[in-house]
Structures are given as structure tokens and as C-alpha cells.
PDB file of C-alpha atoms in Angstrom:
ATOM      1  CA  UNK A   1      74.590  66.031  51.490  1.00  0.00           C
ATOM      2  CA  UNK A   2      70.753  66.304  50.851  1.00  0.00           C
ATOM      3  CA  UNK A   3      67.927  67.650  52.976  1.00  0.00           C
ATOM      4  CA  UNK A   4      64.130  68.055  53.016  1.00  0.00           C
ATOM      5  CA  UNK A   5      62.493  71.045  54.534  1.00  0.00           C
ATOM      6  CA  UNK A   6      59.085  71.388  56.099  1.00  0.00           C
ATOM      7  CA  UNK A   7      57.519  74.924  56.223  1.00  0.00           C
ATOM      8  CA  UNK A   8      54.492  76.116  58.238  1.00  0.00           C
ATOM      9  CA  UNK A   9      53.491  79.659  57.241  1.00  0.00           C
ATOM     10  CA  UNK A  10      52.453  82.241  59.798  1.00  0.00           C
ATOM     11  CA  UNK A  11      50.013  85.109  59.213  1.00  0.00           C
ATOM     12  CA  UNK A  12      51.821  87.559  61.452  1.00  0.00           C
ATOM     13  CA  UNK A  13      55.029  87.392  63.485  1.00  0.00           C
ATOM     14  CA  UNK A  14      54.468  85.404  66.742  1.00  0.00           C
ATOM     15  CA  UNK A  15      55.084  86.987  70.180  1.00  0.00           C
ATOM     16  CA  UNK A  16      58.007  84.575  70.563  1.00  0.00           C
ATOM     17  CA  UNK A  17      58.931  82.619  67.404  1.00  0.00           C
ATOM     18  CA  UNK A  18      61.445  80.321  69.151  1.00  0.00           C
ATOM     19  CA  UNK A  19      58.906  79.357  71.841  1.00  0.00           C
ATOM     20  CA  UNK A  20      56.196  78.616  69.255  1.00  0.00           C
ATOM     21  CA  UNK A  21      58.742  76.554  67.291  1.00  0.00           C
ATOM     22  CA  UNK A  22      59.581  74.409  70.271  1.00  0.00           C
ATOM     23  CA  UNK A  23      55.947  74.162  71.444  1.00  0.00           C
ATOM     24  CA  UNK A  24      54.898  72.978  67.942  1.00  0.00           C
ATOM     25  CA  UNK A  25      57.697  70.478  67.816  1.00  0.00           C
ATOM     26  CA  UNK A  26      56.777  69.094  71.199  1.00  0.00           C
ATOM     27  CA  UNK A  27      53.285  68.329  69.972  1.00  0.00           C
ATOM     28  CA  UNK A  28      54.537  66.756  66.723  1.00  0.00           C
ATOM     29  CA  UNK A  29      57.374  64.706  68.413  1.00  0.00           C
ATOM     30  CA  UNK A  30      54.972  63.471  71.068  1.00  0.00           C
ATOM     31  CA  UNK A  31      52.442  62.278  68.538  1.00  0.00           C
ATOM     32  CA  UNK A  32      55.057  60.548  66.305  1.00  0.00           C
ATOM     33  CA  UNK A  33      56.367  58.752  69.394  1.00  0.00           C
ATOM     34  CA  UNK A  34      52.921  57.232  69.927  1.00  0.00           C
ATOM     35  CA  UNK A  35      52.298  56.363  66.272  1.00  0.00           C
ATOM     36  CA  UNK A  36      55.697  54.991  65.254  1.00  0.00           C
ATOM     37  CA  UNK A  37      55.468  51.867  67.300  1.00  0.00           C
ATOM     38  CA  UNK A  38      57.712  49.283  65.527  1.00  0.00           C
ATOM     39  CA  UNK A  39      61.320  48.648  66.457  1.00  0.00           C
ATOM     40  CA  UNK A  40      62.845  50.178  63.228  1.00  0.00           C
ATOM     41  CA  UNK A  41      60.720  53.306  63.513  1.00  0.00           C
ATOM     42  CA  UNK A  42      61.371  53.713  67.275  1.00  0.00           C
ATOM     43  CA  UNK A  43      65.148  53.472  66.475  1.00  0.00           C
ATOM     44  CA  UNK A  44      64.773  56.112  63.845  1.00  0.00           C
ATOM     45  CA  UNK A  45      63.084  58.489  66.244  1.00  0.00           C
ATOM     46  CA  UNK A  46      65.617  57.820  68.963  1.00  0.00           C
ATOM     47  CA  UNK A  47      68.804  57.902  66.934  1.00  0.00           C
ATOM     48  CA  UNK A  48      68.086  60.086  63.974  1.00  0.00           C
ATOM     49  CA  UNK A  49      65.228  62.459  64.681  1.00  0.00           C
ATOM     50  CA  UNK A  50      66.408  63.110  68.232  1.00  0.00           C
ATOM     51  CA  UNK A  51      69.632  64.472  66.910  1.00  0.00           C
ATOM     52  CA  UNK A  52      68.073  66.330  63.987  1.00  0.00           C
ATOM     53  CA  UNK A  53      65.724  68.207  66.339  1.00  0.00           C
ATOM     54  CA  UNK A  54      68.363  68.927  69.055  1.00  0.00           C
ATOM     55  CA  UNK A  55      70.864  70.018  66.536  1.00  0.00           C
ATOM     56  CA  UNK A  56      68.378  71.994  64.489  1.00  0.00           C
ATOM     57  CA  UNK A  57      66.921  73.881  67.495  1.00  0.00           C
ATOM     58  CA  UNK A  58      70.523  74.609  68.725  1.00  0.00           C
ATOM     59  CA  UNK A  59      72.250  75.670  65.564  1.00  0.00           C
ATOM     60  CA  UNK A  60      69.322  77.649  63.907  1.00  0.00           C
ATOM     61  CA  UNK A  61      68.753  75.316  61.005  1.00  0.00           C
ATOM     62  CA  UNK A  62      65.268  74.790  62.570  1.00  0.00           C
ATOM     63  CA  UNK A  63      64.031  78.334  62.816  1.00  0.00           C
ATOM     64  CA  UNK A  64      61.104  80.661  63.351  1.00  0.00           C
ATOM     65  CA  UNK A  65      60.965  83.754  61.137  1.00  0.00           C
ATOM     66  CA  UNK A  66      58.476  86.563  61.030  1.00  0.00           C
ATOM     67  CA  UNK A  67      56.497  84.449  58.508  1.00  0.00           C
ATOM     68  CA  UNK A  68      57.181  80.795  59.030  1.00  0.00           C
ATOM     69  CA  UNK A  69      58.277  77.927  61.160  1.00  0.00           C
ATOM     70  CA  UNK A  70      60.910  75.898  59.299  1.00  0.00           C
ATOM     71  CA  UNK A  71      62.150  72.345  59.949  1.00  0.00           C
ATOM     72  CA  UNK A  72      64.896  70.420  58.071  1.00  0.00           C
ATOM     73  CA  UNK A  73      65.813  66.702  57.759  1.00  0.00           C
ATOM     74  CA  UNK A  74      69.214  65.837  56.258  1.00  0.00           C
ATOM     75  CA  UNK A  75      70.510  62.634  54.820  1.00  0.00           C
ATOM     76  CA  UNK A  76      73.789  62.798  56.609  1.00  0.00           C
ATOM     77  CA  UNK A  77      75.998  62.603  53.484  1.00  0.00           C
ATOM     78  CA  UNK A  78      73.887  59.834  51.997  1.00  0.00           C
ATOM     79  CA  UNK A  79      73.847  57.354  54.779  1.00  0.00           C
ATOM     80  CA  UNK A  80      70.477  58.328  56.333  1.00  0.00           C
ATOM     81  CA  UNK A  81      68.311  58.512  53.241  1.00  0.00           C
ATOM     82  CA  UNK A  82      65.532  56.375  54.621  1.00  0.00           C
ATOM     83  CA  UNK A  83      65.499  58.288  57.987  1.00  0.00           C
ATOM     84  CA  UNK A  84      65.406  61.610  56.148  1.00  0.00           C
ATOM     85  CA  UNK A  85      62.389  60.688  53.959  1.00  0.00           C
ATOM     86  CA  UNK A  86      60.652  58.843  56.730  1.00  0.00           C
ATOM     87  CA  UNK A  87      60.861  61.654  59.304  1.00  0.00           C
ATOM     88  CA  UNK A  88      59.714  64.295  56.681  1.00  0.00           C
ATOM     89  CA  UNK A  89      56.719  61.934  55.867  1.00  0.00           C
ATOM     90  CA  UNK A  90      55.896  61.337  59.487  1.00  0.00           C
ATOM     91  CA  UNK A  91      56.155  64.977  60.399  1.00  0.00           C
ATOM     92  CA  UNK A  92      53.880  65.957  57.460  1.00  0.00           C
ATOM     93  CA  UNK A  93      51.260  63.477  58.466  1.00  0.00           C
ATOM     94  CA  UNK A  94      51.503  64.531  62.053  1.00  0.00           C
ATOM     95  CA  UNK A  95      50.897  68.202  61.144  1.00  0.00           C
ATOM     96  CA  UNK A  96      47.634  67.195  59.560  1.00  0.00           C
ATOM     97  CA  UNK A  97      46.713  64.880  62.399  1.00  0.00           C
ATOM     98  CA  UNK A  98      47.405  67.512  65.179  1.00  0.00           C
ATOM     99  CA  UNK A  99      46.257  70.554  63.180  1.00  0.00           C
ATOM    100  CA  UNK A 100      43.600  71.737  65.682  1.00  0.00           C
ATOM    101  CA  UNK A 101      46.271  71.610  68.569  1.00  0.00           C
ATOM    102  CA  UNK A 102      48.789  73.351  66.483  1.00  0.00           C
ATOM    103  CA  UNK A 103      46.446  76.167  65.522  1.00  0.00           C
ATOM    104  CA  UNK A 104      45.563  76.605  69.219  1.00  0.00           C
ATOM    105  CA  UNK A 105      49.229  76.848  70.109  1.00  0.00           C
ATOM    106  CA  UNK A 106      49.768  79.552  67.331  1.00  0.00           C
ATOM    107  CA  UNK A 107      46.830  81.477  68.744  1.00  0.00           C
ATOM    108  CA  UNK A 108      48.347  81.366  72.221  1.00  0.00           C
ATOM    109  CA  UNK A 109      51.429  82.961  70.670  1.00  0.00           C
ATOM    110  CA  UNK A 110      49.531  85.678  68.933  1.00  0.00           C
ATOM    111  CA  UNK A 111      49.521  84.374  65.354  1.00  0.00           C
ATOM    112  CA  UNK A 112      47.785  81.868  63.006  1.00  0.00           C
ATOM    113  CA  UNK A 113      49.252  79.094  60.952  1.00  0.00           C
ATOM    114  CA  UNK A 114      48.705  79.138  57.183  1.00  0.00           C
ATOM    115  CA  UNK A 115      47.054  75.828  56.213  1.00  0.00           C
ATOM    116  CA  UNK A 116      49.331  73.674  54.070  1.00  0.00           C
ATOM    117  CA  UNK A 117      46.262  72.164  52.347  1.00  0.00           C
ATOM    118  CA  UNK A 118      43.489  73.243  49.987  1.00  0.00           C
ATOM    119  CA  UNK A 119      40.490  71.799  51.802  1.00  0.00           C
ATOM    120  CA  UNK A 120      40.745  70.915  55.551  1.00  0.00           C
ATOM    121  CA  UNK A 121      43.253  69.023  57.563  1.00  0.00           C
ATOM    122  CA  UNK A 122      41.161  65.928  58.021  1.00  0.00           C
ATOM    123  CA  UNK A 123      40.287  65.693  54.335  1.00  0.00           C
ATOM    124  CA  UNK A 124      43.898  66.172  53.380  1.00  0.00           C
ATOM    125  CA  UNK A 125      45.052  63.460  55.807  1.00  0.00           C
ATOM    126  CA  UNK A 126      42.458  61.022  54.566  1.00  0.00           C
ATOM    127  CA  UNK A 127      43.433  61.633  50.971  1.00  0.00           C
ATOM    128  CA  UNK A 128      47.172  61.045  51.853  1.00  0.00           C
ATOM    129  CA  UNK A 129      46.322  57.830  53.620  1.00  0.00           C
ATOM    130  CA  UNK A 130      44.206  56.563  50.707  1.00  0.00           C
ATOM    131  CA  UNK A 131      47.340  56.421  48.416  1.00  0.00           C
ATOM    132  CA  UNK A 132      48.741  58.046  45.350  1.00  0.00           C
ATOM    133  CA  UNK A 133      52.039  59.021  47.013  1.00  0.00           C
ATOM    134  CA  UNK A 134      55.282  59.364  45.031  1.00  0.00           C
ATOM    135  CA  UNK A 135      57.040  57.080  47.442  1.00  0.00           C
ATOM    136  CA  UNK A 136      55.938  54.387  49.923  1.00  0.00           C
ATOM    137  CA  UNK A 137      57.314  52.884  53.081  1.00  0.00           C
ATOM    138  CA  UNK A 138      56.997  49.319  54.279  1.00  0.00           C
ATOM    139  CA  UNK A 139      58.516  46.692  56.636  1.00  0.00           C
ATOM    140  CA  UNK A 140      60.406  43.734  55.209  1.00  0.00           C
ATOM    141  CA  UNK A 141      62.685  41.130  56.482  1.00  0.00           C
ATOM    142  CA  UNK A 142      65.935  41.762  54.690  1.00  0.00           C
ATOM    143  CA  UNK A 143      67.243  38.670  56.338  1.00  0.00           C
ATOM    144  CA  UNK A 144      65.702  36.151  58.849  1.00  0.00           C
ATOM    145  CA  UNK A 145      66.824  38.290  61.871  1.00  0.00           C
ATOM    146  CA  UNK A 146      66.077  41.879  60.674  1.00  0.00           C
ATOM    147  CA  UNK A 147      62.710  43.335  59.822  1.00  0.00           C
ATOM    148  CA  UNK A 148      63.635  46.785  58.581  1.00  0.00           C
ATOM    149  CA  UNK A 149      61.729  49.805  57.361  1.00  0.00           C
ATOM    150  CA  UNK A 150      62.237  50.368  53.703  1.00  0.00           C
ATOM    151  CA  UNK A 151      61.090  52.743  51.113  1.00  0.00           C
ATOM    152  CA  UNK A 152      60.766  52.969  47.348  1.00  0.00           C
ATOM    153  CA  UNK A 153      59.626  55.301  44.607  1.00  0.00           C
ATOM    154  CA  UNK A 154      56.279  54.572  43.190  1.00  0.00           C
ATOM    155  CA  UNK A 155      55.930  53.266  39.662  1.00  0.00           C
ATOM    156  CA  UNK A 156      53.112  52.056  37.376  1.00  0.00           C
ATOM    157  CA  UNK A 157      54.912  48.794  36.512  1.00  0.00           C
ATOM    158  CA  UNK A 158      58.046  48.123  38.719  1.00  0.00           C
ATOM    159  CA  UNK A 159      60.562  45.744  37.137  1.00  0.00           C
ATOM    160  CA  UNK A 160      63.108  43.415  38.673  1.00  0.00           C
ATOM    161  CA  UNK A 161      65.634  46.092  39.159  1.00  0.00           C
ATOM    162  CA  UNK A 162      63.288  48.539  40.949  1.00  0.00           C
ATOM    163  CA  UNK A 163      65.300  49.869  43.749  1.00  0.00           C
ATOM    164  CA  UNK A 164      64.386  49.633  47.493  1.00  0.00           C
ATOM    165  CA  UNK A 165      66.297  51.218  50.379  1.00  0.00           C
ATOM    166  CA  UNK A 166      66.229  50.012  53.903  1.00  0.00           C
ATOM    167  CA  UNK A 167      67.000  51.529  57.288  1.00  0.00           C
ATOM    168  CA  UNK A 168      70.292  50.442  58.789  1.00  0.00           C
ATOM    169  CA  UNK A 169      71.709  49.355  55.430  1.00  0.00           C
ATOM    170  CA  UNK A 170      73.302  52.757  54.823  1.00  0.00           C
ATOM    171  CA  UNK A 171      73.740  53.571  51.092  1.00  0.00           C
ATOM    172  CA  UNK A 172      73.025  49.983  49.939  1.00  0.00           C
ATOM    173  CA  UNK A 173      69.966  49.226  47.789  1.00  0.00           C
ATOM    174  CA  UNK A 174      68.092  46.072  47.215  1.00  0.00           C
ATOM    175  CA  UNK A 175      66.200  45.142  43.963  1.00  0.00           C
ATOM    176  CA  UNK A 176      62.601  44.208  43.998  1.00  0.00           C
ATOM    177  CA  UNK A 177      63.454  40.790  42.554  1.00  0.00           C
ATOM    178  CA  UNK A 178      65.351  39.954  45.777  1.00  0.00           C
ATOM    179  CA  UNK A 179      62.319  40.293  48.091  1.00  0.00           C
ATOM    180  CA  UNK A 180      61.166  36.703  47.634  1.00  0.00           C
ATOM    181  CA  UNK A 181      57.680  35.864  48.649  1.00  0.00           C
ATOM    182  CA  UNK A 182      57.154  39.508  49.786  1.00  0.00           C
ATOM    183  CA  UNK A 183      57.439  40.825  46.195  1.00  0.00           C
ATOM    184  CA  UNK A 184      53.807  40.715  45.438  1.00  0.00           C
ATOM    185  CA  UNK A 185      52.830  42.812  48.336  1.00  0.00           C
ATOM    186  CA  UNK A 186      55.625  45.316  47.763  1.00  0.00           C
ATOM    187  CA  UNK A 187      54.712  45.605  44.197  1.00  0.00           C
ATOM    188  CA  UNK A 188      51.147  46.469  45.142  1.00  0.00           C
ATOM    189  CA  UNK A 189      52.292  49.202  47.506  1.00  0.00           C
ATOM    190  CA  UNK A 190      54.660  50.616  44.872  1.00  0.00           C
ATOM    191  CA  UNK A 191      52.076  50.675  42.096  1.00  0.00           C
ATOM    192  CA  UNK A 192      49.280  52.206  44.256  1.00  0.00           C
ATOM    193  CA  UNK A 193      51.371  54.578  46.228  1.00  0.00           C
ATOM    194  CA  UNK A 194      49.757  53.345  49.427  1.00  0.00           C
ATOM    195  CA  UNK A 195      52.205  53.624  52.339  1.00  0.00           C
ATOM    196  CA  UNK A 196      52.413  50.882  54.852  1.00  0.00           C
ATOM    197  CA  UNK A 197      54.575  52.590  57.450  1.00  0.00           C
ATOM    198  CA  UNK A 198      53.267  52.188  61.036  1.00  0.00           C
ATOM    199  CA  UNK A 199      52.410  55.879  61.240  1.00  0.00           C
ATOM    200  CA  UNK A 200      50.144  55.549  58.267  1.00  0.00           C
ATOM    201  CA  UNK A 201      48.760  52.314  59.540  1.00  0.00           C
ATOM    202  CA  UNK A 202      48.013  53.654  62.972  1.00  0.00           C
ATOM    203  CA  UNK A 203      46.357  56.809  61.598  1.00  0.00           C
ATOM    204  CA  UNK A 204      44.152  54.537  59.455  1.00  0.00           C
ATOM    205  CA  UNK A 205      43.314  52.368  62.432  1.00  0.00           C
ATOM    206  CA  UNK A 206      42.164  55.468  64.546  1.00  0.00           C
ATOM    207  CA  UNK A 207      39.944  56.517  61.678  1.00  0.00           C
ATOM    208  CA  UNK A 208      38.524  53.061  60.772  1.00  0.00           C
ATOM    209  CA  UNK A 209      40.124  53.192  57.429  1.00  0.00           C
ATOM    210  CA  UNK A 210      41.250  50.105  55.571  1.00  0.00           C
ATOM    211  CA  UNK A 211      44.990  49.496  56.331  1.00  0.00           C
ATOM    212  CA  UNK A 212      47.611  48.412  53.733  1.00  0.00           C
ATOM    213  CA  UNK A 213      48.763  44.759  53.830  1.00  0.00           C
ATOM    214  CA  UNK A 214      51.470  44.161  56.320  1.00  0.00           C
ATOM    215  CA  UNK A 215      54.230  41.694  55.870  1.00  0.00           C
ATOM    216  CA  UNK A 216      52.659  39.093  58.103  1.00  0.00           C
ATOM    217  CA  UNK A 217      49.258  39.041  56.331  1.00  0.00           C
TER     218      UNK A 217
END
């Protein structure tokens, strides 16, 4: 089983680490619920992230130490790989998007967050939205009835056998050559590292930034 972690450093121990952890998560989860507005993404939030957060807060795998808030996203023995990477991606974006609110919460709890960026949150977010990521997300009709959230590793020159993974197809992968007329768009996303998930697209929209091409364009 694999997992991805997200770490937010603290300058000093908070008055109540568990309370700060839950308050921070409430802000992040609320923002993701507004930004992830397509059916596949809403399902991931409802059926994957809801369980990850409730279990993590209950069993201590999501924790507050004297020096950090820690969140984890697991792949459920390999059948939730897309969900794991997507939720880690969305949470990381939302941390940058909600940074002022999160720092205010930390101050209320008697501590400060250690910035996970070298410049400032808004600059870091804009740079992320511009592209250059090591993996991208996108929507694609895997068949005529199912538009799914997929993801792929980026590559300078993806070939026919470049692997794509899709939500709700468990461990199965699809090759780039099997994406039909959508191949050109997906190839562009993969080579530029410019994500087309709805969270990235909506964050671009709210900042008047150019959006990545969607499937219906």
C-alpha cells in the first residue's frame, strides 16, 4: 500500500494541536468542495477523501505534533491511485489558495505556520497553475457514458504506450494511443505539465488566468 503525506510546519507548539488540525482541515475541505465541481471529482471527495479524513483524524494517522500538522492520503492497496494523487494535489493547491486564512487560524491557536514556499503563497500558486508539474490531471470519456478524471506522468515526448490512469477503473491503465480524438489535447497537457483538473481550472478562472483546454473545446 502506498501513501502520500502533506506536512505543514509550526514555529512553536499550538495551544491545542488537535483543534488546530481540525480547524485547518475544515478550511481546506470546504474550499475543495467548492472548487472540485465535476461529477468525478465530487465523487472522490465524497467517497475517498471523506473516509481518509474521518479515519485519519480518528486513528491518529492525521496528526498534530509540537512542530507540524500532518495529513496522509493512501492508495488503498493500489485501487485508489488516482484518488490519492488527486487529493494530495488538491490539498496542496488549497493550502496556497487559503494561506491567509490558515495563518490566521494558527495565530488564534498561539503559533505560526512555516510557509511551504520560497516566495509567497500567491506567487507559488500562480507558478503551479502555469504548468511544469510532474503529473497532470484531466477529464476524458473512457467510453460514451463515462467522463472520468484521469492522470498521467508528464513526459517530453509521450509515445503510444504512455500510461493513463482513470478514477473508477481501479488498477487498470489505458494507453495514450487509445484516447482517440482526445489524444492531441492530452499530449499537450502531458508535455507541458499543465493540469486540467477542475480545481486548477477554477483557481485559474478566479485569477483571470488562461485555462487549460478542456475535453469539450
